[in-house]
Amino acid sequence: MVSALGNGVKGGKWFSLIDKVYRPTTLEAAWRKVERRMGAAGVDGQSIERFAAQKDRYLKELQEQLETDSYRPAAVKRVEIPKGDGRSRPLGIPTVKDRIVQTALKMTIEPIFEVQFRPGSYGFRPGRSCKEALREVDRLLKEGYGYVVDADLKTYFETIPHDRLMHLVEGSISDGRVLSLIESFLRQDILKEMERWRPTTGTPQGAVISPLLANIYLHPLDILMEESGYRMVRYADDFVVLSRTEEEVTAAYRLIEKWIATNGLSLHPDKTRIVDSRQPGQGFDFLGYRFEAGRRFVRKKSRKAFKDKIRAKTGRSRGLSLGQIIAELNPMLRGWFGYFQDAVPSEFRLLDGFIRRRLRAILRKQEKRPGFGRTVDDHQRWTNAFFADNGLFTLATAHYQARHSR
């Protein structure tokens, strides 16, 4: 893709890019990506469906605005998304038009930075995934890299300094109009109900371009760790550094601490620590898993979130038949297992038991009997095999089959 951008590079910097952003084929491809993702309307109230009804006209308008340098992004709609711990996290919703322009911009500049990114960076990169990052952590642990810096950046996306970030971008791009376009997205007004303000730090939450910019800002840290001989595995702002000795991991932590402070960021004091992951009680969490004493567990927060989703689908008063409930549960169970199938077997047995108890309680309710399906009689009447015969996806069975098919 980099070679396809043409000859617009001089002294290692790309100087002719804006025409690639507003090229009709780029905007059309960007629109298709935005359409597939769907998403809510922004501050202008325009939905995906409304844009699609006149998409040729709107895309032509965007092309003309970008070409004549008259395009200006709208404010970002701010909403609060509930978290499992009772708190909430902010989410920005750009307009559909701004999402298209951001996607076109990302499609144009991402290849320039992608060839520079290091192998230890996995988050929000083409062809890379959480599972690959987890496999690398697993491999390093098995090779004896048991001492771990478990790092947690405090509100990373909201605290990235704009000037430092733009300096890094300018190291590879000199097209002034592209740089101005990136800055305009960084400085988009935020609108939350009747409040309106302009951010002075951070990348906009929910913006298409944000993960790429976040990776660009942490790229120098990737290089520092690599050149210093440390094994870092990073997924966006979530990273661990693994070492063979306590002395080595302590030196790595000090180096990280210094880099973070120098670059306007901060480590969460209560969540950043050094552990010997081989010892019981000294594990670390990474991408939904808990690594401890040579074994992989499901992280407590991940397990709780999963059980909460099961509870939402297995309320005793939903009024659905067992078959309908199982039909709703199975896709969720399969998807969850697809990600967490490398956890210890006990995780699946316990969760299977939890799911069946919920279903037995529903069956008792349907028969107008009190109780929660935990008695011996209930187990004998509605056995594990009964639910399997009714098509319930069983996590423990799937785990056994996956292990013995390898």
Tab-separated table of C-alpha atoms in Angstrom:
chain	number	residue	atom	x	y	z
A	1	MET	CA	0.000	0.000	0.000
A	2	VAL	CA	2.873	2.402	0.765
A	3	SER	CA	4.246	1.984	-2.758
A	4	ALA	CA	0.768	2.678	-4.134
A	5	LEU	CA	0.810	6.153	-2.612
A	6	GLY	CA	3.078	7.287	-5.432
A	7	ASN	CA	6.230	9.364	-5.371
A	8	GLY	CA	5.086	11.847	-2.736
A	9	VAL	CA	7.992	11.229	-0.374
A	10	LYS	CA	11.112	13.304	0.176
A	11	GLY	CA	13.727	12.894	2.883
A	12	GLY	CA	11.740	10.097	4.470
A	13	LYS	CA	8.622	12.275	4.801
A	14	TRP	CA	5.419	12.013	2.800
A	15	PHE	CA	4.497	15.407	1.360
A	16	SER	CA	1.714	14.682	-1.158
A	17	LEU	CA	-1.168	12.843	0.511
A	18	ILE	CA	-4.301	14.975	0.693
A	19	ASP	CA	-5.384	14.048	-2.851
A	20	LYS	CA	-5.332	10.382	-1.795
A	21	VAL	CA	-7.692	11.207	1.075
A	22	TYR	CA	-10.336	12.881	-1.112
A	23	ARG	CA	-9.965	10.526	-4.061
A	24	PRO	CA	-13.510	9.257	-4.905
A	25	THR	CA	-12.471	5.597	-4.625
A	26	THR	CA	-11.002	6.242	-1.166
A	27	LEU	CA	-14.146	8.022	0.073
A	28	GLU	CA	-16.345	5.276	-1.377
A	29	ALA	CA	-14.302	2.567	0.375
A	30	ALA	CA	-14.359	4.606	3.605
A	31	TRP	CA	-18.134	4.920	3.387
A	32	ARG	CA	-18.513	1.146	2.999
A	33	LYS	CA	-16.443	0.588	6.149
A	34	VAL	CA	-18.504	3.119	8.125
A	35	GLU	CA	-21.749	1.619	6.828
A	36	ARG	CA	-20.711	-1.869	7.947
A	37	ARG	CA	-19.918	-0.650	11.450
A	38	MET	CA	-23.270	1.156	11.703
A	39	GLY	CA	-23.273	3.245	14.892
A	40	ALA	CA	-25.452	6.038	16.216
A	41	ALA	CA	-26.015	9.480	14.712
A	42	GLY	CA	-23.785	12.364	15.787
A	43	VAL	CA	-24.705	15.921	16.720
A	44	ASP	CA	-26.344	16.569	13.314
A	45	GLY	CA	-28.820	13.726	13.838
A	46	GLN	CA	-27.948	12.112	10.507
A	47	SER	CA	-28.116	8.315	10.702
A	48	ILE	CA	-26.372	5.767	8.494
A	49	GLU	CA	-29.700	5.109	6.766
A	50	ARG	CA	-30.254	8.792	5.977
A	51	PHE	CA	-26.746	9.174	4.603
A	52	ALA	CA	-27.142	6.025	2.486
A	53	ALA	CA	-30.285	7.422	0.870
A	54	GLN	CA	-28.216	10.188	-0.783
A	55	LYS	CA	-24.699	8.862	-0.379
A	56	ASP	CA	-23.471	9.837	-3.875
A	57	ARG	CA	-24.418	13.453	-3.271
A	58	TYR	CA	-22.895	13.523	0.230
A	59	LEU	CA	-19.658	11.855	-0.879
A	60	LYS	CA	-19.318	14.348	-3.717
A	61	GLU	CA	-19.792	17.200	-1.222
A	62	LEU	CA	-17.105	15.758	1.055
A	63	GLN	CA	-14.724	15.391	-1.889
A	64	GLU	CA	-15.238	19.015	-2.902
A	65	GLN	CA	-14.853	20.300	0.662
A	66	LEU	CA	-11.615	18.361	1.189
A	67	GLU	CA	-10.263	19.390	-2.200
A	68	THR	CA	-10.992	23.092	-1.630
A	69	ASP	CA	-9.819	22.968	2.006
A	70	SER	CA	-13.270	24.040	3.241
A	71	TYR	CA	-14.073	20.860	5.206
A	72	ARG	CA	-14.498	21.421	8.959
A	73	PRO	CA	-15.443	18.585	11.352
A	74	ALA	CA	-18.548	18.987	13.511
A	75	ALA	CA	-18.590	18.659	17.296
A	76	VAL	CA	-18.413	15.176	18.807
A	77	LYS	CA	-21.434	13.968	20.729
A	78	ARG	CA	-20.387	12.719	24.185
A	79	VAL	CA	-22.321	9.943	25.927
A	80	GLU	CA	-21.525	7.903	29.028
A	81	ILE	CA	-21.355	4.108	28.684
A	82	PRO	CA	-22.014	2.152	31.926
A	83	LYS	CA	-19.178	-0.097	33.143
A	84	GLY	CA	-19.590	-3.279	35.129
A	85	ASP	CA	-18.316	-1.678	38.357
A	86	GLY	CA	-21.093	0.933	38.472
A	87	ARG	CA	-18.958	3.661	36.919
A	88	SER	CA	-19.135	4.866	33.328
A	89	ARG	CA	-16.699	5.644	30.541
A	90	PRO	CA	-17.031	8.479	28.022
A	91	LEU	CA	-17.678	7.681	24.380
A	92	GLY	CA	-17.524	10.175	21.532
A	93	ILE	CA	-19.878	9.821	18.573
A	94	PRO	CA	-18.678	11.769	15.507
A	95	THR	CA	-21.108	12.523	12.694
A	96	VAL	CA	-21.346	10.003	9.855
A	97	LYS	CA	-19.561	12.460	7.528
A	98	ASP	CA	-16.705	12.919	9.974
A	99	ARG	CA	-16.403	9.154	10.421
A	100	ILE	CA	-16.053	8.781	6.641
A	101	VAL	CA	-13.347	11.451	6.409
A	102	GLN	CA	-11.484	9.966	9.387
A	103	THR	CA	-11.641	6.521	7.795
A	104	ALA	CA	-10.347	7.881	4.471
A	105	LEU	CA	-7.551	9.670	6.346
A	106	LYS	CA	-6.666	6.515	8.270
A	107	MET	CA	-6.646	4.426	5.074
A	108	THR	CA	-4.176	6.892	3.568
A	109	ILE	CA	-1.699	7.361	6.409
A	110	GLU	CA	-1.893	4.035	8.265
A	111	PRO	CA	0.400	2.171	5.815
A	112	ILE	CA	3.100	4.816	6.352
A	113	PHE	CA	3.206	4.094	10.084
A	114	GLU	CA	2.369	0.407	9.865
A	115	VAL	CA	5.731	-0.402	8.253
A	116	GLN	CA	7.444	1.331	11.206
A	117	PHE	CA	5.521	-0.321	14.065
A	118	ARG	CA	7.318	-3.007	16.032
A	119	PRO	CA	6.457	-6.730	16.307
A	120	GLY	CA	5.563	-6.361	20.000
A	121	SER	CA	2.645	-4.019	19.198
A	122	TYR	CA	-0.623	-5.864	18.509
A	123	GLY	CA	-3.558	-3.543	19.180
A	124	PHE	CA	-5.706	-2.107	16.372
A	125	ARG	CA	-3.295	-3.142	13.655
A	126	PRO	CA	-4.225	-4.828	10.356
A	127	GLY	CA	-3.841	-8.596	10.538
A	128	ARG	CA	-2.997	-8.633	14.257
A	129	SER	CA	-5.187	-9.633	17.181
A	130	CYS	CA	-5.601	-10.137	20.913
A	131	LYS	CA	-5.052	-13.865	20.466
A	132	GLU	CA	-1.643	-13.295	18.882
A	133	ALA	CA	-0.622	-11.034	21.771
A	134	LEU	CA	-1.784	-13.665	24.270
A	135	ARG	CA	0.128	-16.402	22.456
A	136	GLU	CA	3.299	-14.312	22.616
A	137	VAL	CA	2.875	-13.755	26.366
A	138	ASP	CA	2.259	-17.484	26.820
A	139	ARG	CA	5.376	-18.323	24.789
A	140	LEU	CA	7.601	-15.969	26.783
A	141	LEU	CA	6.310	-17.302	30.104
A	142	LYS	CA	7.060	-20.866	29.015
A	143	GLU	CA	10.587	-19.790	28.016
A	144	GLY	CA	11.254	-18.581	31.549
A	145	TYR	CA	10.338	-14.897	31.370
A	146	GLY	CA	8.410	-15.103	34.634
A	147	TYR	CA	9.078	-11.664	36.125
A	148	VAL	CA	6.561	-9.186	34.763
A	149	VAL	CA	5.963	-5.445	34.793
A	150	ASP	CA	2.173	-5.262	34.822
A	151	ALA	CA	1.628	-1.663	33.654
A	152	ASP	CA	-1.536	0.402	33.631
A	153	LEU	CA	-1.549	3.817	31.967
A	154	LYS	CA	-3.875	6.226	33.707
A	155	THR	CA	-6.557	7.614	31.323
A	156	TYR	CA	-4.151	7.238	28.415
A	157	PHE	CA	-6.421	8.205	25.526
A	158	GLU	CA	-7.554	11.378	27.327
A	159	THR	CA	-4.055	12.568	28.292
A	160	ILE	CA	-1.940	12.244	25.136
A	161	PRO	CA	-0.296	15.680	24.638
A	162	HIS	CA	-1.349	17.111	21.268
A	163	ASP	CA	1.926	18.906	20.554
A	164	ARG	CA	4.098	15.849	21.220
A	165	LEU	CA	1.774	13.619	19.201
A	166	MET	CA	1.802	15.976	16.214
A	167	HIS	CA	5.610	16.158	16.411
A	168	LEU	CA	5.727	12.379	15.993
A	169	VAL	CA	3.285	12.481	13.079
A	170	GLU	CA	5.355	15.246	11.458
A	171	GLY	CA	8.351	12.929	11.589
A	172	SER	CA	6.776	10.946	8.748
A	173	ILE	CA	4.307	13.351	7.113
A	174	SER	CA	4.980	16.863	5.829
A	175	ASP	CA	1.736	17.412	3.883
A	176	GLY	CA	0.431	20.504	5.693
A	177	ARG	CA	-3.207	19.907	4.781
A	178	VAL	CA	-3.125	16.337	6.114
A	179	LEU	CA	-1.467	17.557	9.311
A	180	SER	CA	-4.134	20.261	9.676
A	181	LEU	CA	-6.846	17.652	9.141
A	182	ILE	CA	-5.415	15.464	11.918
A	183	GLU	CA	-5.192	18.468	14.244
A	184	SER	CA	-8.782	19.437	13.480
A	185	PHE	CA	-9.932	16.021	14.699
A	186	LEU	CA	-7.817	16.284	17.844
A	187	ARG	CA	-9.381	19.662	18.626
A	188	GLN	CA	-12.977	18.845	17.761
A	189	ASP	CA	-15.442	20.432	20.173
A	190	ILE	CA	-17.178	17.985	22.502
A	191	LEU	CA	-20.898	18.358	23.110
A	192	LYS	CA	-22.497	16.731	26.141
A	193	GLU	CA	-26.136	17.750	26.609
A	194	MET	CA	-25.856	21.548	27.104
A	195	GLU	CA	-22.098	21.607	27.739
A	196	ARG	CA	-19.597	22.341	24.972
A	197	TRP	CA	-15.810	22.448	25.269
A	198	ARG	CA	-12.606	21.961	23.262
A	199	PRO	CA	-10.097	19.347	24.497
A	200	THR	CA	-6.471	20.357	25.019
A	201	THR	CA	-5.105	16.810	25.352
A	202	GLY	CA	-6.039	13.324	24.258
A	203	THR	CA	-7.461	11.622	21.188
A	204	PRO	CA	-11.252	11.654	20.802
A	205	GLN	CA	-12.922	8.585	22.315
A	206	GLY	CA	-14.830	6.679	19.649
A	207	ALA	CA	-12.998	8.324	16.745
A	208	VAL	CA	-11.859	6.071	13.893
A	209	ILE	CA	-8.421	7.699	13.850
A	210	SER	CA	-7.786	7.465	17.629
A	211	PRO	CA	-6.284	3.947	17.865
A	212	LEU	CA	-3.760	4.724	15.132
A	213	LEU	CA	-2.733	7.983	16.810
A	214	ALA	CA	-2.487	6.189	20.166
A	215	ASN	CA	-0.148	3.592	18.617
A	216	ILE	CA	1.959	6.340	17.044
A	217	TYR	CA	2.441	7.981	20.447
A	218	LEU	CA	3.595	4.765	22.156
A	219	HIS	CA	5.784	3.687	19.232
A	220	PRO	CA	8.928	5.303	20.741
A	221	LEU	CA	8.348	3.287	23.928
A	222	ASP	CA	8.191	0.106	21.809
A	223	ILE	CA	11.536	1.022	20.255
A	224	LEU	CA	13.090	1.878	23.631
A	225	MET	CA	12.101	-1.481	25.116
A	226	GLU	CA	13.251	-3.384	22.050
A	227	GLU	CA	16.626	-1.627	21.833
A	228	SER	CA	17.151	-2.117	25.591
A	229	GLY	CA	16.644	-5.858	25.180
A	230	TYR	CA	13.326	-6.130	27.022
A	231	ARG	CA	10.369	-8.248	25.886
A	232	MET	CA	7.288	-6.041	25.789
A	233	VAL	CA	3.890	-7.157	24.510
A	234	ARG	CA	1.536	-4.236	23.937
A	235	TYR	CA	-2.082	-4.047	22.900
A	236	ALA	CA	-2.864	-0.321	22.541
A	237	ASP	CA	-2.375	1.124	26.049
A	238	ASP	CA	-2.381	-2.284	27.771
A	239	PHE	CA	1.119	-3.746	27.997
A	240	VAL	CA	3.374	-6.088	29.953
A	241	VAL	CA	7.158	-6.429	30.006
A	242	LEU	CA	8.537	-9.900	30.742
A	243	SER	CA	12.036	-10.699	32.045
A	244	ARG	CA	14.009	-13.668	33.365
A	245	THR	CA	15.318	-11.995	36.530
A	246	GLU	CA	14.057	-9.648	39.201
A	247	GLU	CA	16.941	-7.245	38.590
A	248	GLU	CA	16.168	-7.049	34.895
A	249	VAL	CA	12.446	-6.452	35.393
A	250	THR	CA	13.146	-3.751	38.001
A	251	ALA	CA	15.447	-1.951	35.565
A	252	ALA	CA	12.748	-2.206	32.870
A	253	TYR	CA	10.166	-0.729	35.222
A	254	ARG	CA	12.419	2.246	36.014
A	255	LEU	CA	13.008	2.850	32.308
A	256	ILE	CA	9.256	2.761	31.613
A	257	GLU	CA	8.527	5.037	34.553
A	258	LYS	CA	11.032	7.609	33.291
A	259	TRP	CA	9.730	7.496	29.698
A	260	ILE	CA	6.096	7.820	30.807
A	261	ALA	CA	6.842	10.871	32.989
A	262	THR	CA	8.977	12.521	30.296
A	263	ASN	CA	6.209	12.122	27.722
A	264	GLY	CA	3.350	13.672	29.669
A	265	LEU	CA	1.633	10.449	30.723
A	266	SER	CA	1.213	8.713	34.075
A	267	LEU	CA	1.115	5.176	35.407
A	268	HIS	CA	-1.761	4.176	37.655
A	269	PRO	CA	-0.083	3.867	41.074
A	270	ASP	CA	-2.440	1.180	42.375
A	271	LYS	CA	-2.504	-0.945	39.217
A	272	THR	CA	1.132	-0.926	38.081
A	273	ARG	CA	3.409	-3.468	39.762
A	274	ILE	CA	6.173	-6.027	39.395
A	275	VAL	CA	5.215	-9.669	39.921
A	276	ASP	CA	6.822	-13.086	39.823
A	277	SER	CA	4.030	-14.705	37.843
A	278	ARG	CA	5.260	-18.219	38.668
A	279	GLN	CA	4.173	-17.781	42.282
A	280	PRO	CA	0.563	-18.358	43.399
A	281	GLY	CA	-1.090	-15.029	44.169
A	282	GLN	CA	1.398	-13.057	42.062
A	283	GLY	CA	-0.205	-13.289	38.652
A	284	PHE	CA	-1.163	-10.528	36.243
A	285	ASP	CA	-4.166	-9.692	34.084
A	286	PHE	CA	-3.842	-9.166	30.346
A	287	LEU	CA	-6.540	-8.935	27.668
A	288	GLY	CA	-9.222	-10.659	29.708
A	289	TYR	CA	-7.048	-13.479	31.052
A	290	ARG	CA	-5.297	-14.006	34.367
A	291	PHE	CA	-1.788	-15.515	34.100
A	292	GLU	CA	-0.696	-17.096	37.378
A	293	ALA	CA	1.535	-19.972	38.473
A	294	GLY	CA	1.876	-21.319	34.949
A	295	ARG	CA	-1.851	-21.407	34.290
A	296	ARG	CA	-4.378	-19.239	32.463
A	297	PHE	CA	-7.624	-18.259	34.158
A	298	VAL	CA	-10.462	-16.002	33.083
A	299	ARG	CA	-9.959	-12.583	34.629
A	300	LYS	CA	-12.461	-11.884	37.432
A	301	LYS	CA	-13.936	-8.836	35.670
A	302	SER	CA	-14.299	-10.812	32.431
A	303	ARG	CA	-16.024	-13.672	34.230
A	304	LYS	CA	-18.399	-11.312	36.027
A	305	ALA	CA	-19.279	-9.509	32.778
A	306	PHE	CA	-20.024	-12.848	31.120
A	307	LYS	CA	-22.240	-14.008	33.986
A	308	ASP	CA	-24.090	-10.698	33.915
A	309	LYS	CA	-24.866	-11.267	30.217
A	310	ILE	CA	-26.146	-14.765	31.015
A	311	ARG	CA	-28.341	-13.375	33.801
A	312	ALA	CA	-29.820	-10.852	31.369
A	313	LYS	CA	-30.869	-13.677	29.019
A	314	THR	CA	-32.093	-16.090	31.713
A	315	GLY	CA	-34.450	-14.012	33.835
A	316	ARG	CA	-37.159	-16.229	35.327
A	317	SER	CA	-39.955	-13.952	34.119
A	318	ARG	CA	-38.973	-13.585	30.462
A	319	GLY	CA	-41.811	-15.805	29.255
A	320	LEU	CA	-39.778	-17.603	26.569
A	321	SER	CA	-39.608	-21.338	26.008
A	322	LEU	CA	-36.458	-23.265	26.890
A	323	GLY	CA	-35.705	-23.694	23.189
A	324	GLN	CA	-35.949	-19.938	22.560
A	325	ILE	CA	-33.672	-19.136	25.509
A	326	ILE	CA	-31.083	-21.705	24.405
A	327	ALA	CA	-31.223	-20.289	20.864
A	328	GLU	CA	-30.388	-16.852	22.325
A	329	LEU	CA	-27.663	-18.166	24.621
A	330	ASN	CA	-25.741	-20.380	22.201
A	331	PRO	CA	-24.221	-17.710	19.907
A	332	MET	CA	-22.995	-15.801	22.962
A	333	LEU	CA	-21.577	-18.980	24.556
A	334	ARG	CA	-19.778	-19.987	21.362
A	335	GLY	CA	-18.293	-16.526	20.901
A	336	TRP	CA	-17.108	-16.347	24.507
A	337	PHE	CA	-15.596	-19.825	24.341
A	338	GLY	CA	-13.831	-18.968	21.087
A	339	TYR	CA	-11.840	-16.334	22.959
A	340	PHE	CA	-11.404	-17.980	26.379
A	341	GLN	CA	-10.872	-21.613	25.334
A	342	ASP	CA	-7.273	-21.525	26.619
A	343	ALA	CA	-8.371	-21.077	30.240
A	344	VAL	CA	-8.100	-23.896	32.794
A	345	PRO	CA	-10.858	-26.586	32.507
A	346	SER	CA	-12.421	-25.733	35.882
A	347	GLU	CA	-13.574	-22.374	34.501
A	348	PHE	CA	-15.869	-24.107	32.006
A	349	ARG	CA	-17.307	-26.635	34.454
A	350	LEU	CA	-18.247	-23.908	36.926
A	351	LEU	CA	-19.836	-21.715	34.268
A	352	ASP	CA	-21.765	-24.632	32.779
A	353	GLY	CA	-23.168	-25.329	36.244
A	354	PHE	CA	-24.144	-21.683	36.659
A	355	ILE	CA	-25.961	-21.633	33.296
A	356	ARG	CA	-27.874	-24.858	33.988
A	357	ARG	CA	-28.953	-23.626	37.432
A	358	ARG	CA	-30.379	-20.506	35.778
A	359	LEU	CA	-32.268	-22.662	33.288
A	360	ARG	CA	-33.610	-25.018	35.975
A	361	ALA	CA	-34.934	-21.985	37.878
A	362	ILE	CA	-36.791	-20.904	34.728
A	363	LEU	CA	-38.331	-24.366	34.331
A	364	ARG	CA	-39.482	-24.349	37.956
A	365	LYS	CA	-41.016	-20.914	37.463
A	366	GLN	CA	-42.873	-22.104	34.379
A	367	GLU	CA	-44.380	-24.895	36.484
A	368	LYS	CA	-45.331	-22.290	39.103
A	369	ARG	CA	-43.026	-23.872	41.671
A	370	PRO	CA	-40.847	-21.763	43.981
A	371	GLY	CA	-37.096	-22.154	44.220
A	372	PHE	CA	-34.017	-21.666	42.127
A	373	GLY	CA	-33.354	-25.076	40.588
A	374	ARG	CA	-30.665	-26.148	43.023
A	375	THR	CA	-32.224	-29.234	44.619
A	376	VAL	CA	-31.261	-32.866	43.949
A	377	ASP	CA	-34.739	-33.474	42.522
A	378	ASP	CA	-34.244	-30.691	40.005
A	379	HIS	CA	-30.899	-32.119	38.926
A	380	GLN	CA	-32.441	-35.567	38.508
A	381	ARG	CA	-35.420	-34.232	36.579
A	382	TRP	CA	-33.480	-31.822	34.363
A	383	THR	CA	-30.115	-33.510	34.041
A	384	ASN	CA	-27.067	-32.142	32.288
A	385	ALA	CA	-27.850	-34.501	29.415
A	386	PHE	CA	-31.382	-33.052	29.206
A	387	PHE	CA	-30.012	-29.607	28.407
A	388	ALA	CA	-27.459	-31.034	25.968
A	389	ASP	CA	-30.266	-32.919	24.193
A	390	ASN	CA	-32.141	-29.615	23.928
A	391	GLY	CA	-29.177	-28.119	22.102
A	392	LEU	CA	-27.445	-26.119	24.865
A	393	PHE	CA	-23.821	-25.345	23.987
A	394	THR	CA	-21.698	-26.850	26.755
A	395	LEU	CA	-18.434	-25.071	27.485
A	396	ALA	CA	-16.702	-28.036	29.157
A	397	THR	CA	-17.591	-30.352	26.257
A	398	ALA	CA	-16.356	-27.804	23.728
A	399	HIS	CA	-13.108	-27.440	25.695
A	400	TYR	CA	-12.587	-31.214	25.797
A	401	GLN	CA	-13.237	-31.538	22.073
A	402	ALA	CA	-10.917	-28.632	21.239
A	403	ARG	CA	-8.089	-30.127	23.320
A	404	HIS	CA	-8.427	-33.595	21.824
A	405	SER	CA	-8.715	-32.434	18.238
A	406	ARG	CA	-5.265	-30.830	18.281
